Short mmCIF file of C-alpha atoms in Angstrom, two decimals:
data_model
loop_
_atom_site.label_atom_id
_atom_site.label_comp_id
_atom_site.label_asym_id
_atom_site.label_seq_id
_atom_site.Cartn_x
_atom_site.Cartn_y
_atom_site.Cartn_z
CA MET A 1 -5.42 22.89 -10.05
CA PHE A 2 -5.08 19.69 -12.05
CA SER A 3 -4.66 18.76 -15.68
CA SER A 4 -6.52 16.35 -17.90
CA SER A 5 -3.20 14.74 -18.83
CA ALA A 6 -2.87 13.59 -15.24
CA MET A 7 -6.15 11.68 -15.55
CA GLU A 8 -4.35 8.91 -17.40
CA ARG A 9 -6.50 5.97 -18.45
CA ARG A 10 -4.90 2.57 -18.28
CA ARG A 11 -6.21 -0.54 -20.01
CA ARG A 12 -3.92 -2.98 -18.28
CA SER A 13 -4.62 -4.24 -14.80
CA PRO A 14 -1.75 -3.10 -12.57
CA CYS A 15 -3.64 -0.49 -10.63
CA ALA A 16 -2.85 -0.29 -6.99
CA ALA A 17 -5.68 1.45 -5.31
CA VAL A 18 -6.34 1.00 -1.65
CA VAL A 19 -3.00 1.38 -0.09
CA MET A 20 -4.09 1.67 3.50
CA ALA A 21 -3.02 -0.56 6.37
CA ALA A 22 -3.29 -1.04 10.11
CA VAL A 23 -0.23 -0.86 12.33
CA ALA A 24 0.33 -2.71 15.59
CA MET A 25 2.35 -0.88 18.22
CA LEU A 26 4.63 -2.97 20.38
CA ALA A 27 3.11 -1.46 23.51
CA VAL A 28 -0.23 -3.18 22.92
CA MET A 29 -1.29 -6.81 22.66
CA PRO A 30 -0.24 -8.11 19.22
CA ALA A 31 -3.09 -8.50 16.76
CA PHE A 32 -1.64 -11.70 15.32
CA PRO A 33 -0.05 -14.77 16.89
CA GLY A 34 3.64 -15.37 16.49
CA VAL A 35 6.91 -15.54 18.41
CA ALA A 36 8.43 -12.16 19.20
CA ALA A 37 11.49 -11.58 17.03
CA ASP A 38 14.45 -9.32 17.64
CA LEU A 39 14.45 -7.06 14.61
CA SER A 40 17.42 -4.84 13.81
CA ALA A 41 18.64 -2.79 10.87
CA GLY A 42 21.96 -4.65 10.91
CA TYR A 43 20.53 -8.15 11.04
CA TYR A 44 22.25 -9.23 7.79
CA SER A 45 25.41 -7.13 8.16
CA SER A 46 27.60 -10.25 8.31
CA SER A 47 25.52 -12.88 6.51
CA CYS A 48 24.53 -10.72 3.52
CA PRO A 49 26.38 -7.39 3.67
CA LYS A 50 25.34 -6.22 0.19
CA LEU A 51 21.64 -6.95 0.72
CA GLU A 52 20.31 -3.40 0.69
CA SER A 53 22.28 -2.36 -2.39
CA ILE A 54 21.05 -5.46 -4.24
CA VAL A 55 17.44 -4.72 -3.33
CA ARG A 56 17.66 -1.07 -4.31
CA TYR A 57 19.31 -1.90 -7.64
CA GLU A 58 16.65 -4.42 -8.61
CA VAL A 59 13.78 -2.20 -7.44
CA SER A 60 15.21 0.72 -9.40
CA ARG A 61 15.43 -1.43 -12.54
CA LYS A 62 11.82 -2.47 -12.15
CA ILE A 63 10.61 1.11 -11.64
CA ASN A 64 12.45 2.11 -14.81
CA GLU A 65 10.36 -0.49 -16.64
CA THR A 66 7.05 0.67 -15.13
CA VAL A 67 6.16 3.23 -12.45
CA VAL A 68 3.30 0.92 -11.45
CA THR A 69 6.00 -0.82 -9.42
CA ILE A 70 5.81 1.96 -6.82
CA PRO A 71 2.19 1.58 -5.67
CA ALA A 72 2.19 -2.15 -6.43
CA VAL A 73 4.95 -2.93 -3.94
CA LEU A 74 3.53 -0.59 -1.30
CA ARG A 75 0.08 -2.11 -1.52
CA LEU A 76 1.47 -5.65 -1.43
CA PHE A 77 3.37 -4.84 1.76
CA PHE A 78 0.27 -3.39 3.43
CA HIS A 79 -1.96 -6.28 2.40
CA ASP A 80 0.58 -8.83 3.56
CA CYS A 81 1.14 -7.28 7.00
CA LEU A 82 -2.49 -6.55 7.75
CA VAL A 83 -3.84 -10.07 7.25
CA THR A 84 -1.51 -12.41 9.16
CA GLY A 85 1.43 -10.15 9.87
CA CYS A 86 4.53 -9.27 7.85
CA ASP A 87 5.41 -12.82 6.82
CA ALA A 88 5.22 -12.83 3.01
CA SER A 89 2.13 -15.06 3.15
CA ALA A 90 0.53 -12.88 0.46
CA LEU A 91 3.22 -14.04 -1.99
CA ILE A 92 2.32 -17.73 -1.91
CA SER A 93 0.87 -19.23 -5.10
CA SER A 94 -1.52 -22.13 -4.57
CA PRO A 95 -2.47 -24.69 -7.25
CA ASN A 96 -5.91 -24.74 -5.64
CA ASP A 97 -6.35 -20.95 -5.78
CA ASP A 98 -6.94 -20.81 -2.03
CA ALA A 99 -3.95 -18.75 -0.83
CA GLU A 100 -4.15 -15.17 0.43
CA LYS A 101 -3.47 -13.71 -3.00
CA ASP A 102 -6.56 -15.54 -4.33
CA ALA A 103 -8.97 -13.84 -1.93
CA PRO A 104 -11.43 -11.40 -3.61
CA ASP A 105 -9.92 -8.41 -1.80
CA ASN A 106 -6.46 -9.30 -3.15
CA MET A 107 -7.37 -10.08 -6.75
CA SER A 108 -6.58 -6.49 -7.79
CA LEU A 109 -3.06 -6.57 -6.37
CA ALA A 110 -0.81 -5.62 -9.26
CA GLY A 111 1.41 -8.31 -10.69
CA ASP A 112 4.31 -5.86 -10.75
CA GLY A 113 4.49 -6.00 -6.96
CA PHE A 114 4.90 -9.77 -6.92
CA ASP A 115 7.34 -9.64 -9.84
CA THR A 116 9.50 -7.09 -8.05
CA VAL A 117 9.89 -9.24 -4.94
CA ASN A 118 10.58 -12.37 -6.99
CA ARG A 119 13.25 -10.58 -9.03
CA VAL A 120 14.93 -9.27 -5.90
CA LYS A 121 14.80 -12.71 -4.27
CA THR A 122 16.53 -14.27 -7.28
CA ALA A 123 19.34 -11.71 -7.11
CA VAL A 124 19.70 -12.01 -3.34
CA GLU A 125 19.81 -15.81 -3.52
CA LYS A 126 22.78 -15.60 -5.88
CA ALA A 127 24.70 -13.50 -3.38
CA CYS A 128 23.46 -15.03 -0.12
CA PRO A 129 21.63 -18.33 -0.69
CA GLY A 130 19.16 -19.38 1.98
CA VAL A 131 19.79 -16.37 4.22
CA VAL A 132 17.28 -13.56 3.58
CA SER A 133 13.54 -14.02 4.04
CA CYS A 134 10.98 -12.90 1.48
CA ALA A 135 9.28 -10.92 4.25
CA ASP A 136 12.43 -8.86 4.78
CA ILE A 137 12.87 -8.37 1.04
CA LEU A 138 9.31 -7.04 0.77
CA ALA A 139 9.88 -4.65 3.68
CA LEU A 140 13.04 -3.29 2.06
CA ALA A 141 11.39 -3.01 -1.36
CA ALA A 142 8.49 -1.04 0.16
CA ARG A 143 10.96 1.44 1.63
CA ASP A 144 12.87 1.72 -1.62
CA VAL A 145 9.87 2.39 -3.87
CA VAL A 146 8.93 5.29 -1.60
CA SER A 147 12.46 6.66 -1.49
CA LEU A 148 12.97 6.30 -5.26
CA ALA A 149 9.70 8.20 -5.84
CA SER A 150 11.15 11.26 -4.01
CA GLY A 151 9.69 10.19 -0.68
CA PRO A 152 11.48 9.65 2.65
CA TRP A 153 14.14 7.04 3.38
CA TRP A 154 14.25 5.15 6.64
CA SER A 155 16.21 2.37 8.28
CA VAL A 156 14.27 -0.90 7.91
CA GLU A 157 14.29 -3.32 10.81
CA LEU A 158 15.12 -6.84 9.62
CA GLY A 159 15.04 -10.38 10.94
CA ARG A 160 11.57 -11.63 9.96
CA LEU A 161 10.88 -15.20 8.91
CA ASP A 162 8.44 -16.22 6.20
CA GLY A 163 5.11 -17.60 7.37
CA LEU A 164 4.04 -21.23 7.04
CA VAL A 165 0.36 -20.59 6.28
CA SER A 166 -1.45 -18.69 3.53
CA LYS A 167 -5.24 -19.00 3.33
CA ALA A 168 -7.69 -16.94 1.29
CA SER A 169 -10.22 -17.27 4.10
CA ASP A 170 -7.94 -15.26 6.41
CA VAL A 171 -8.31 -12.13 4.29
CA ASP A 172 -12.04 -11.50 4.54
CA GLY A 173 -12.89 -8.47 6.64
CA LYS A 174 -9.27 -7.53 7.35
CA LEU A 175 -8.76 -4.76 4.78
CA PRO A 176 -10.32 -1.25 4.84
CA GLY A 177 -12.57 -0.54 1.88
CA PRO A 178 -12.81 2.51 -0.42
CA ASP A 179 -16.31 3.38 0.79
CA MET A 180 -15.54 3.43 4.51
CA ARG A 181 -16.22 6.50 6.65
CA VAL A 182 -13.84 7.75 9.34
CA THR A 183 -15.61 5.99 12.20
CA LYS A 184 -15.25 2.59 10.51
CA LEU A 185 -11.71 3.27 9.38
CA ALA A 186 -10.71 4.38 12.87
CA ALA A 187 -12.18 1.20 14.36
CA VAL A 188 -10.20 -1.02 11.96
CA PHE A 189 -6.97 0.81 12.72
CA ASP A 190 -7.56 1.24 16.43
CA LYS A 191 -7.73 -2.50 17.09
CA HIS A 192 -4.08 -2.63 16.03
CA GLY A 193 -3.06 0.26 18.27
CA LEU A 194 -3.05 2.87 15.52
CA SER A 195 -4.14 6.44 16.24
CA MET A 196 -6.18 8.74 14.04
CA ARG A 197 -3.01 10.62 13.11
CA ASP A 198 -1.29 7.43 12.05
CA MET A 199 -4.32 6.43 9.98
CA VAL A 200 -4.21 9.74 8.13
CA ALA A 201 -0.46 9.43 7.58
CA LEU A 202 -0.67 5.94 6.09
CA SER A 203 -3.53 7.07 3.85
CA GLY A 204 -0.96 9.34 2.25
CA ALA A 205 0.32 6.31 0.33
CA HIS A 206 -2.49 7.21 -2.08
CA THR A 207 -0.27 10.01 -3.33
CA VAL A 208 1.02 7.44 -5.83
CA GLY A 209 -0.75 4.82 -7.89
CA PHE A 210 -3.92 4.20 -9.84
CA ALA A 211 -7.45 3.00 -9.13
CA HIS A 212 -9.94 1.06 -11.19
CA CYS A 213 -12.98 3.15 -12.11
CA THR A 214 -15.35 0.49 -10.77
CA ARG A 215 -14.01 1.18 -7.27
CA PHE A 216 -15.44 4.70 -7.10
CA THR A 217 -18.11 5.24 -9.79
CA GLY A 218 -20.73 5.14 -7.05
CA ARG A 219 -19.56 8.64 -6.16
CA LEU A 220 -20.15 9.85 -9.72
CA TYR A 221 -23.50 8.36 -10.68
CA ASN A 222 -26.71 8.01 -8.66
CA TYR A 223 -24.92 8.97 -5.46
CA SER A 224 -28.14 9.60 -3.53
CA ALA A 225 -31.80 10.49 -4.07
CA GLY A 226 -31.02 14.19 -4.20
CA GLU A 227 -27.52 14.12 -5.69
CA GLN A 228 -26.15 12.35 -8.76
CA THR A 229 -22.57 13.07 -7.72
CA ASP A 230 -21.03 13.16 -4.26
CA PRO A 231 -21.25 16.85 -3.31
CA SER A 232 -17.92 16.68 -1.47
CA MET A 233 -16.18 16.09 -4.83
CA ASN A 234 -14.78 19.06 -6.78
CA LYS A 235 -17.16 19.58 -9.72
CA ASP A 236 -14.44 19.97 -12.35
CA TYR A 237 -12.69 16.88 -11.03
CA ALA A 238 -15.95 14.92 -11.12
CA ALA A 239 -16.50 15.98 -14.75
CA GLN A 240 -13.06 14.70 -15.74
CA LEU A 241 -13.65 11.44 -13.90
CA MET A 242 -16.96 10.96 -15.71
CA GLU A 243 -15.18 11.41 -19.03
CA ALA A 244 -12.56 8.83 -18.10
CA CYS A 245 -15.02 6.50 -16.37
CA PRO A 246 -18.44 6.40 -18.11
CA ARG A 247 -21.34 4.51 -16.54
CA ASP A 248 -20.56 1.37 -18.54
CA VAL A 249 -16.80 1.53 -17.89
CA GLY A 250 -14.85 -1.70 -18.18
CA LYS A 251 -13.29 -3.36 -15.16
CA THR A 252 -9.73 -2.73 -16.35
CA ILE A 253 -10.01 1.04 -16.90
CA ALA A 254 -8.24 3.11 -14.28
CA VAL A 255 -7.19 6.65 -13.37
CA ASN A 256 -4.53 8.22 -11.18
CA MET A 257 -5.16 8.28 -7.45
CA ASP A 258 -3.49 11.68 -7.28
CA PRO A 259 -4.51 13.78 -10.32
CA VAL A 260 -1.71 16.32 -9.73
CA SER A 261 1.53 14.37 -9.11
CA PRO A 262 0.65 10.66 -9.49
CA ILE A 263 4.16 9.21 -9.59
CA VAL A 264 5.80 11.39 -6.93
CA PHE A 265 5.59 10.51 -3.26
CA ASP A 266 4.71 13.88 -1.74
CA ASN A 267 2.10 15.65 0.39
CA VAL A 268 -0.03 16.79 -2.56
CA TYR A 269 -2.53 14.06 -1.66
CA TYR A 270 -3.58 16.16 1.32
CA SER A 271 -3.87 19.37 -0.68
CA ASN A 272 -6.08 17.41 -3.03
CA LEU A 273 -8.39 16.46 -0.16
CA VAL A 274 -8.69 20.11 0.90
CA ASN A 275 -9.69 20.94 -2.68
CA GLY A 276 -12.22 18.10 -3.05
CA LEU A 277 -9.93 15.90 -5.15
CA GLY A 278 -10.09 12.75 -3.05
CA LEU A 279 -10.80 9.77 -5.33
CA PHE A 280 -12.31 7.35 -2.82
CA THR A 281 -14.88 8.10 -0.16
CA SER A 282 -12.30 6.80 2.33
CA ASP A 283 -9.92 9.51 1.11
CA GLN A 284 -12.24 12.51 1.04
CA VAL A 285 -13.83 11.80 4.43
CA LEU A 286 -10.45 12.37 6.05
CA TYR A 287 -11.00 16.06 5.32
CA THR A 288 -14.78 16.33 5.60
CA ASP A 289 -14.81 14.64 9.02
CA GLY A 290 -13.76 16.94 11.83
CA ALA A 291 -12.01 14.12 13.67
CA SER A 292 -9.26 13.91 11.05
CA ARG A 293 -9.45 17.28 9.27
CA ARG A 294 -6.79 19.07 11.32
CA THR A 295 -4.20 16.40 10.54
CA VAL A 296 -5.02 16.60 6.83
CA GLU A 297 -4.61 20.37 6.95
CA GLU A 298 -1.27 20.03 8.76
CA PHE A 299 0.14 17.54 6.27
CA ALA A 300 -1.16 19.62 3.34
CA VAL A 301 1.11 22.52 4.28
CA ASN A 302 3.98 20.62 5.94
CA GLN A 303 5.53 17.81 3.92
CA THR A 304 8.17 17.16 6.59
CA ALA A 305 5.46 16.48 9.16
CA PHE A 306 3.80 14.03 6.76
CA PHE A 307 7.06 12.25 5.95
CA ASP A 308 7.97 11.91 9.65
CA ALA A 309 4.55 10.50 10.52
CA PHE A 310 4.55 8.13 7.55
CA VAL A 311 7.99 6.73 8.40
CA SER A 312 7.03 6.22 12.04
CA SER A 313 3.92 4.28 11.06
CA MET A 314 5.75 2.21 8.44
CA VAL A 315 8.32 1.09 11.00
CA ARG A 316 5.56 -0.04 13.36
CA LEU A 317 3.75 -1.72 10.49
CA GLY A 318 6.89 -3.74 9.79
CA ARG A 319 6.74 -5.17 13.32
CA LEU A 320 3.23 -6.51 12.89
CA GLY A 321 2.84 -10.28 13.37
CA VAL A 322 6.53 -11.02 12.79
CA LYS A 323 7.32 -14.75 12.71
CA ALA A 324 10.30 -16.33 14.45
CA GLY A 325 11.54 -19.76 15.51
CA LYS A 326 9.35 -22.71 14.53
CA ASP A 327 6.61 -20.34 13.30
CA GLY A 328 8.59 -19.44 10.19
CA GLU A 329 11.26 -20.25 7.62
CA VAL A 330 13.46 -18.60 5.00
CA ARG A 331 11.82 -19.60 1.73
CA ARG A 332 13.96 -20.59 -1.20
CA ASP A 333 11.18 -19.39 -3.51
CA CYS A 334 8.89 -16.58 -2.36
CA THR A 335 5.90 -18.15 -4.09
CA ALA A 336 6.10 -21.54 -2.33
CA PHE A 337 6.69 -23.02 1.11
CA ASN A 338 9.90 -24.98 1.49
CA HIS A 339 8.05 -28.16 2.48
#
């Protein structure tokens, strides 16, 4: 079912864990303020015709250096869009440590995600200075890490501007947590117009990446008065996790989110849930709760259905809180506002 070699322990801190996000559908009231922008796949066809090839080349180079790039970029995209919209506000570095990236819920965002976007921006600026926003670069990079990991490819809508505000205080309470049950998860997603099916599809991003042990050891030790370990967890899987993550585990130790195919974007995540191999509570409850179980079962046996649903949700996610006009700018440096 799974091998011990897949339970790779990592002593660096790149682990992208919670890769879940809410999506706003255009048919509902936008969750975030901002001027409506006309997004289109061909937005830069004249001003920066080689944009997509530049992005893919740089993303591919980064993945060849470390596969952590894949979940790191995906998680960065989700965390950016969910807080104040897809405006690259999560990329801002503040000398006062009060930007979005400094919020407690964002402290575990892997540096490889930020590095990827900054590398791409440097290359794009050489070809098309002052033309392409960091928000659009992040959206393209998120698509490319999925595609390069054997996942689906889709046409990315472009034309976003970079936001003018980035505050750590905006992050609190905006991101789903690893211990959430379906009812809470559904409430977080529903306020952005996202259905249960979409929530399950976006959760499939956990088919790649790693998670720090401290994020889930509550499921392994002293789970409840009558159970040491969460009974919904496969016993053999729990035993391997206990070996990798002892009670006194350090904060930097991590394991694969998907113990079967951790660096391939596929539907194995859902098969894992059926077999009790969900790492977080927020993963496993998607199968144990009847409200979402049928979708998990569908995706577990039909990768095409999963890919189609994931792409649809990612496109809508990319429309969330898009900035235009005086509400945004094209940053020269993704880590700093132009002013």
